[in-house]
Coordinates of C-alpha atoms in Angstrom, one line a residue:
Chain A
X1 CA 147.7 84.2 144.5
X2 CA 144.1 84.1 144.0
X3 CA 141.4 82.6 146.0
X4 CA 139.0 80.4 144.0
X5 CA 135.9 79.1 146.1
X6 CA 137.7 79.7 149.4
X7 CA 141.0 77.9 148.2
X8 CA 144.5 79.6 147.1
X9 CA 145.6 79.1 143.7
X10 CA 148.4 80.0 141.5
X11 CA 146.4 81.4 138.7
X12 CA 147.1 85.0 138.4
X13 CA 147.3 86.4 135.0
X14 CA 144.6 83.7 133.7
X15 CA 141.2 84.5 132.0
X16 CA 138.0 83.5 133.4
X17 CA 137.7 81.1 130.5
X18 CA 141.3 79.8 131.0
X19 CA 140.3 79.2 135.0
X20 CA 136.9 77.1 134.4
X21 CA 138.6 75.2 131.7
X22 CA 141.9 74.2 134.0
X23 CA 139.4 73.5 136.9
X24 CA 137.0 71.4 134.6
X25 CA 133.9 73.5 135.1
X26 CA 131.2 73.6 132.1
X27 CA 131.1 77.5 131.1
X28 CA 127.4 77.1 130.5
X29 CA 126.5 75.8 133.7
X30 CA 128.0 78.5 136.2
X31 CA 127.9 81.8 137.3
X32 CA 131.2 83.7 138.3
X33 CA 132.0 86.2 140.8
X34 CA 135.0 88.4 141.1
X35 CA 135.6 90.2 144.1
X36 CA 131.6 90.1 144.8
X37 CA 130.8 91.2 141.1
X38 CA 128.9 89.3 138.4
X39 CA 131.6 88.3 135.7
X40 CA 129.4 88.4 132.5
X41 CA 129.3 85.5 130.4
X42 CA 130.0 87.3 127.6
X43 CA 133.3 88.8 129.4
X44 CA 134.9 85.5 130.2
X45 CA 137.6 85.7 127.6
X46 CA 139.1 88.9 128.6
X47 CA 138.6 89.1 132.4
X48 CA 141.8 88.2 134.1
X49 CA 142.3 87.4 137.6
X50 CA 145.2 88.8 139.3
X51 CA 147.1 88.6 142.8
X52 CA 144.8 89.1 145.6
X53 CA 141.4 88.5 143.7
X54 CA 139.1 86.3 145.1
X55 CA 136.7 84.4 142.7
X56 CA 133.6 82.5 143.4
X57 CA 132.3 79.8 140.9
X58 CA 128.9 78.5 141.0
X59 CA 128.1 75.2 139.6
X60 CA 125.0 74.2 138.9
X61 CA 124.0 70.7 139.0
X62 CA 120.8 68.9 137.8
X63 CA 117.5 68.7 139.7
X64 CA 114.4 70.6 140.9
Chain B
X1 CA 82.6 79.1 154.7
X2 CA 86.2 80.9 153.2
X3 CA 87.3 83.1 155.9
X4 CA 87.4 86.9 155.0
X5 CA 90.7 88.4 154.2
X6 CA 90.5 90.3 157.7
X7 CA 90.1 86.7 159.6
X8 CA 93.1 85.4 157.7
X9 CA 95.4 88.3 158.0
X10 CA 94.5 88.5 161.9
X11 CA 95.4 84.4 162.0
X12 CA 98.7 84.7 160.3
X13 CA 99.5 88.0 162.1
X14 CA 98.7 86.0 165.3
X15 CA 101.5 83.6 164.6
X16 CA 104.2 85.9 162.6
X17 CA 103.7 89.4 164.5
X18 CA 102.2 92.5 163.2
X19 CA 105.5 94.0 161.8
X20 CA 106.4 90.9 159.8
X21 CA 103.1 89.8 158.5
X22 CA 102.7 93.3 157.4
X23 CA 106.1 93.0 155.4
X24 CA 104.8 89.5 154.2
X25 CA 101.7 90.9 152.7
X26 CA 103.2 93.5 151.1
X27 CA 105.9 91.6 149.3
X28 CA 106.7 91.0 145.7
X29 CA 108.2 87.8 144.8
X30 CA 108.6 85.4 141.7
X31 CA 109.1 81.3 141.4
X32 CA 110.9 80.5 138.3
X33 CA 109.7 76.7 137.6
X34 CA 106.9 75.5 139.3
X35 CA 108.6 71.7 140.0
X36 CA 109.9 69.9 142.4
X37 CA 111.6 73.4 144.1
X38 CA 109.1 75.6 142.7
X39 CA 105.6 74.2 143.7
X40 CA 106.7 73.7 147.3
X41 CA 108.6 77.0 147.7
X42 CA 105.4 78.8 146.2
X43 CA 103.0 76.7 148.7
X44 CA 105.4 78.0 152.1
X45 CA 105.3 81.8 150.7
X46 CA 101.2 81.6 150.2
X47 CA 100.9 79.9 153.2
X48 CA 103.1 82.5 155.1
X49 CA 101.1 85.1 153.8
X50 CA 103.2 86.7 151.0
X51 CA 101.1 88.9 149.7
X52 CA 102.5 88.7 145.6
X53 CA 103.6 85.9 144.3
X54 CA 104.3 85.3 140.4
X55 CA 104.5 81.7 139.2
X56 CA 106.4 80.9 136.1
X57 CA 106.4 77.7 134.1
X58 CA 105.8 76.7 130.5
X59 CA 105.2 72.7 131.4
X60 CA 102.0 70.5 132.4
X61 CA 101.9 68.3 135.1
X62 CA 103.2 64.7 134.6
X63 CA 102.5 61.2 136.3
X64 CA 106.4 61.4 137.0
X65 CA 105.8 64.8 139.0
X66 CA 103.9 63.6 141.9
X67 CA 106.2 61.9 143.9
X68 CA 107.6 65.2 145.1
X69 CA 105.7 67.9 143.5
X70 CA 102.3 69.7 145.1
X71 CA 99.9 68.6 142.1
X72 CA 97.2 66.3 142.6
X73 CA 96.4 63.2 140.1
X74 CA 93.3 64.8 139.1
X75 CA 95.6 67.7 138.0
X76 CA 97.5 65.6 135.4
X77 CA 97.7 67.2 131.9
X78 CA 97.2 70.6 133.2
X79 CA 99.1 73.5 132.9
X80 CA 101.3 74.0 136.1
X81 CA 100.8 77.7 136.3
X82 CA 96.9 76.7 136.0
X83 CA 97.4 73.8 138.7
X84 CA 99.2 75.7 141.4
X85 CA 96.9 78.4 141.2
X86 CA 94.3 76.2 142.1
X87 CA 95.9 74.9 145.0
X88 CA 97.4 78.3 146.3
X89 CA 94.1 79.7 146.2
X90 CA 92.6 77.0 148.3
X91 CA 95.5 78.1 150.9
X92 CA 94.6 81.7 150.5
X93 CA 92.2 83.0 148.3
X94 CA 93.4 86.8 149.4
X95 CA 97.2 86.2 147.9
X96 CA 97.7 88.0 144.6
X97 CA 98.9 85.0 142.4
X98 CA 100.0 85.6 138.6
X99 CA 100.6 83.4 136.2
X100 CA 102.9 83.5 133.4
X101 CA 102.9 80.3 130.9
X102 CA 106.1 81.0 129.4
X103 CA 109.8 79.4 129.2
X104 CA 112.2 82.4 130.6
X105 CA 115.0 83.0 128.3
X106 CA 117.6 85.9 128.3
X107 CA 115.4 87.7 125.9
X108 CA 112.2 87.8 128.2
X109 CA 113.5 87.6 131.9
X110 CA 114.3 91.4 132.3
X111 CA 110.6 92.3 131.5
X112 CA 108.6 89.5 133.3
X113 CA 110.8 89.7 136.5
X114 CA 111.4 93.7 136.1
X115 CA 108.5 94.4 139.1
X116 CA 109.6 91.5 141.5
X117 CA 112.0 92.0 144.2
X118 CA 112.8 88.5 145.4
X119 CA 113.2 86.0 142.6
X120 CA 113.4 82.3 143.5
X121 CA 115.4 80.0 140.8
X122 CA 113.9 76.8 140.9
X123 CA 114.6 74.8 137.6
X124 CA 115.9 71.3 137.0
X125 CA 118.0 72.1 134.0
X126 CA 121.5 73.0 134.8
X127 CA 121.9 75.4 131.8
X128 CA 118.3 77.0 132.4
X129 CA 119.8 77.8 135.9
X130 CA 122.7 79.0 135.1
X131 CA 121.1 81.3 132.3
X132 CA 118.4 82.4 134.8
X133 CA 121.0 83.5 137.2
X134 CA 123.5 85.3 135.2
X135 CA 120.8 87.2 133.6
X136 CA 119.3 88.4 136.6
X137 CA 122.7 89.2 138.3
X138 CA 123.9 91.2 135.1
X139 CA 120.5 93.0 134.2
X140 CA 118.3 93.1 137.2
X141 CA 121.4 93.5 140.1
X142 CA 118.6 95.5 142.5
X143 CA 116.7 91.7 143.1
X144 CA 117.4 89.6 145.6
X145 CA 117.9 86.0 143.9
X146 CA 117.7 82.4 145.8
X147 CA 118.9 80.0 143.5
X148 CA 119.6 75.9 144.0
X149 CA 122.2 73.7 143.2
X150 CA 122.5 69.8 144.6
X151 CA 119.3 68.4 146.0
X152 CA 119.5 64.6 144.1
X153 CA 119.7 61.3 145.9
X154 CA 119.2 59.7 149.2
X155 CA 122.5 61.1 151.1
X156 CA 122.1 63.0 153.9
X157 CA 119.6 66.1 154.0
X158 CA 121.9 68.0 156.6
X159 CA 124.4 68.6 153.5
X160 CA 121.8 71.2 152.2
X161 CA 122.7 74.4 153.3
X162 CA 121.8 77.8 152.0
X163 CA 125.1 80.6 151.7
X164 CA 125.2 83.9 150.4
X165 CA 127.3 84.3 147.2
X166 CA 127.0 88.0 146.6
X167 CA 125.4 90.8 148.2
X168 CA 121.5 89.8 147.0
X169 CA 122.4 86.7 145.5
X170 CA 122.0 83.5 147.4
X171 CA 122.5 79.7 146.6
X172 CA 120.5 76.6 148.7
X173 CA 121.8 73.1 148.1
X174 CA 124.6 70.7 148.7
X175 CA 126.2 71.7 145.6
X176 CA 127.2 68.5 144.0
X177 CA 124.5 65.6 143.8
X178 CA 123.5 65.6 140.6
X179 CA 119.8 64.0 139.2
X180 CA 121.8 62.1 136.1
X181 CA 123.8 60.1 138.8
X182 CA 122.1 57.8 141.2
X183 CA 119.1 57.7 143.2
X184 CA 117.0 60.8 141.2
X185 CA 114.8 63.3 142.9
X186 CA 113.3 61.9 146.3
X187 CA 110.2 64.0 147.6
X188 CA 112.2 64.7 151.4
X189 CA 115.5 66.1 150.0
X190 CA 114.2 68.2 147.1
X191 CA 111.3 69.5 149.9
X192 CA 114.5 70.2 152.4
X193 CA 116.0 72.3 149.6
X194 CA 112.8 74.2 148.7
X195 CA 112.1 75.4 152.4
X196 CA 115.5 76.1 152.7
X197 CA 114.8 78.6 149.9
X198 CA 111.2 80.0 151.1
X199 CA 112.7 80.1 154.5
X200 CA 115.8 82.7 152.6
X201 CA 113.0 84.5 150.9
X202 CA 111.0 85.1 154.3
X203 CA 114.1 86.0 156.2
X204 CA 115.0 88.9 153.2
X205 CA 111.4 89.7 153.2
X206 CA 111.7 90.4 157.2
X207 CA 114.9 92.3 156.8
X208 CA 113.5 95.0 154.2
X209 CA 112.3 98.1 155.7
X210 CA 108.7 99.1 155.5
X211 CA 108.5 102.5 153.3

């Protein structure tokens, strides 16, 4: 199991790009941390999550 | 008569304590975007006696900004960097305010922000927010970064919180209320979020060791 924004998810083996698509996050409006380290945007398709990982997806909405 | 540097410093140190004031006066901060968030963040920082604030925006003051941004009607049409510079200098003429009148992007961010220690993300466009945050986290990992997401509408201001996302990355806002849905941006709620960001910056400055 993978912890995504605090909730357990059966996402092991998926790429960050696949996770974002499955959860409905627009990739151009997020920042993603994997185990407290930033995942570079260029590596979303080739970064895979495994059991025990913790993923934090920060989503930006408009307004300022 | 405008008070001297020493008089203003003494007044600030009396309020904040000598130790915190010394840290504030030597802190290096940047505010990226000078709208409802950024103009209010910058005013908070300068009022607190932060010694160096870089203010960054490419836009001009518009009548639609007045409902929540620090500008005055007579400043409509001015570059926001120039208009905010005038306001900040009236609050503390001895604060070093650096105006950077550009649109930040992945190419120029590392150079423009490279000499600052604490960076406040205060854009309105969600893709620009994400671009700045990703660029700073990837290219400038030693910086402290305080970003914002979700401060639109009239729902409770108590939903706005600041949380630590990573070692040096903080996020203020409710995370959800998008300007494109509902009421738009209301002064009070936007200022709550801006104050959260400025407060986190001051807390970080206080926690830094003086070298």
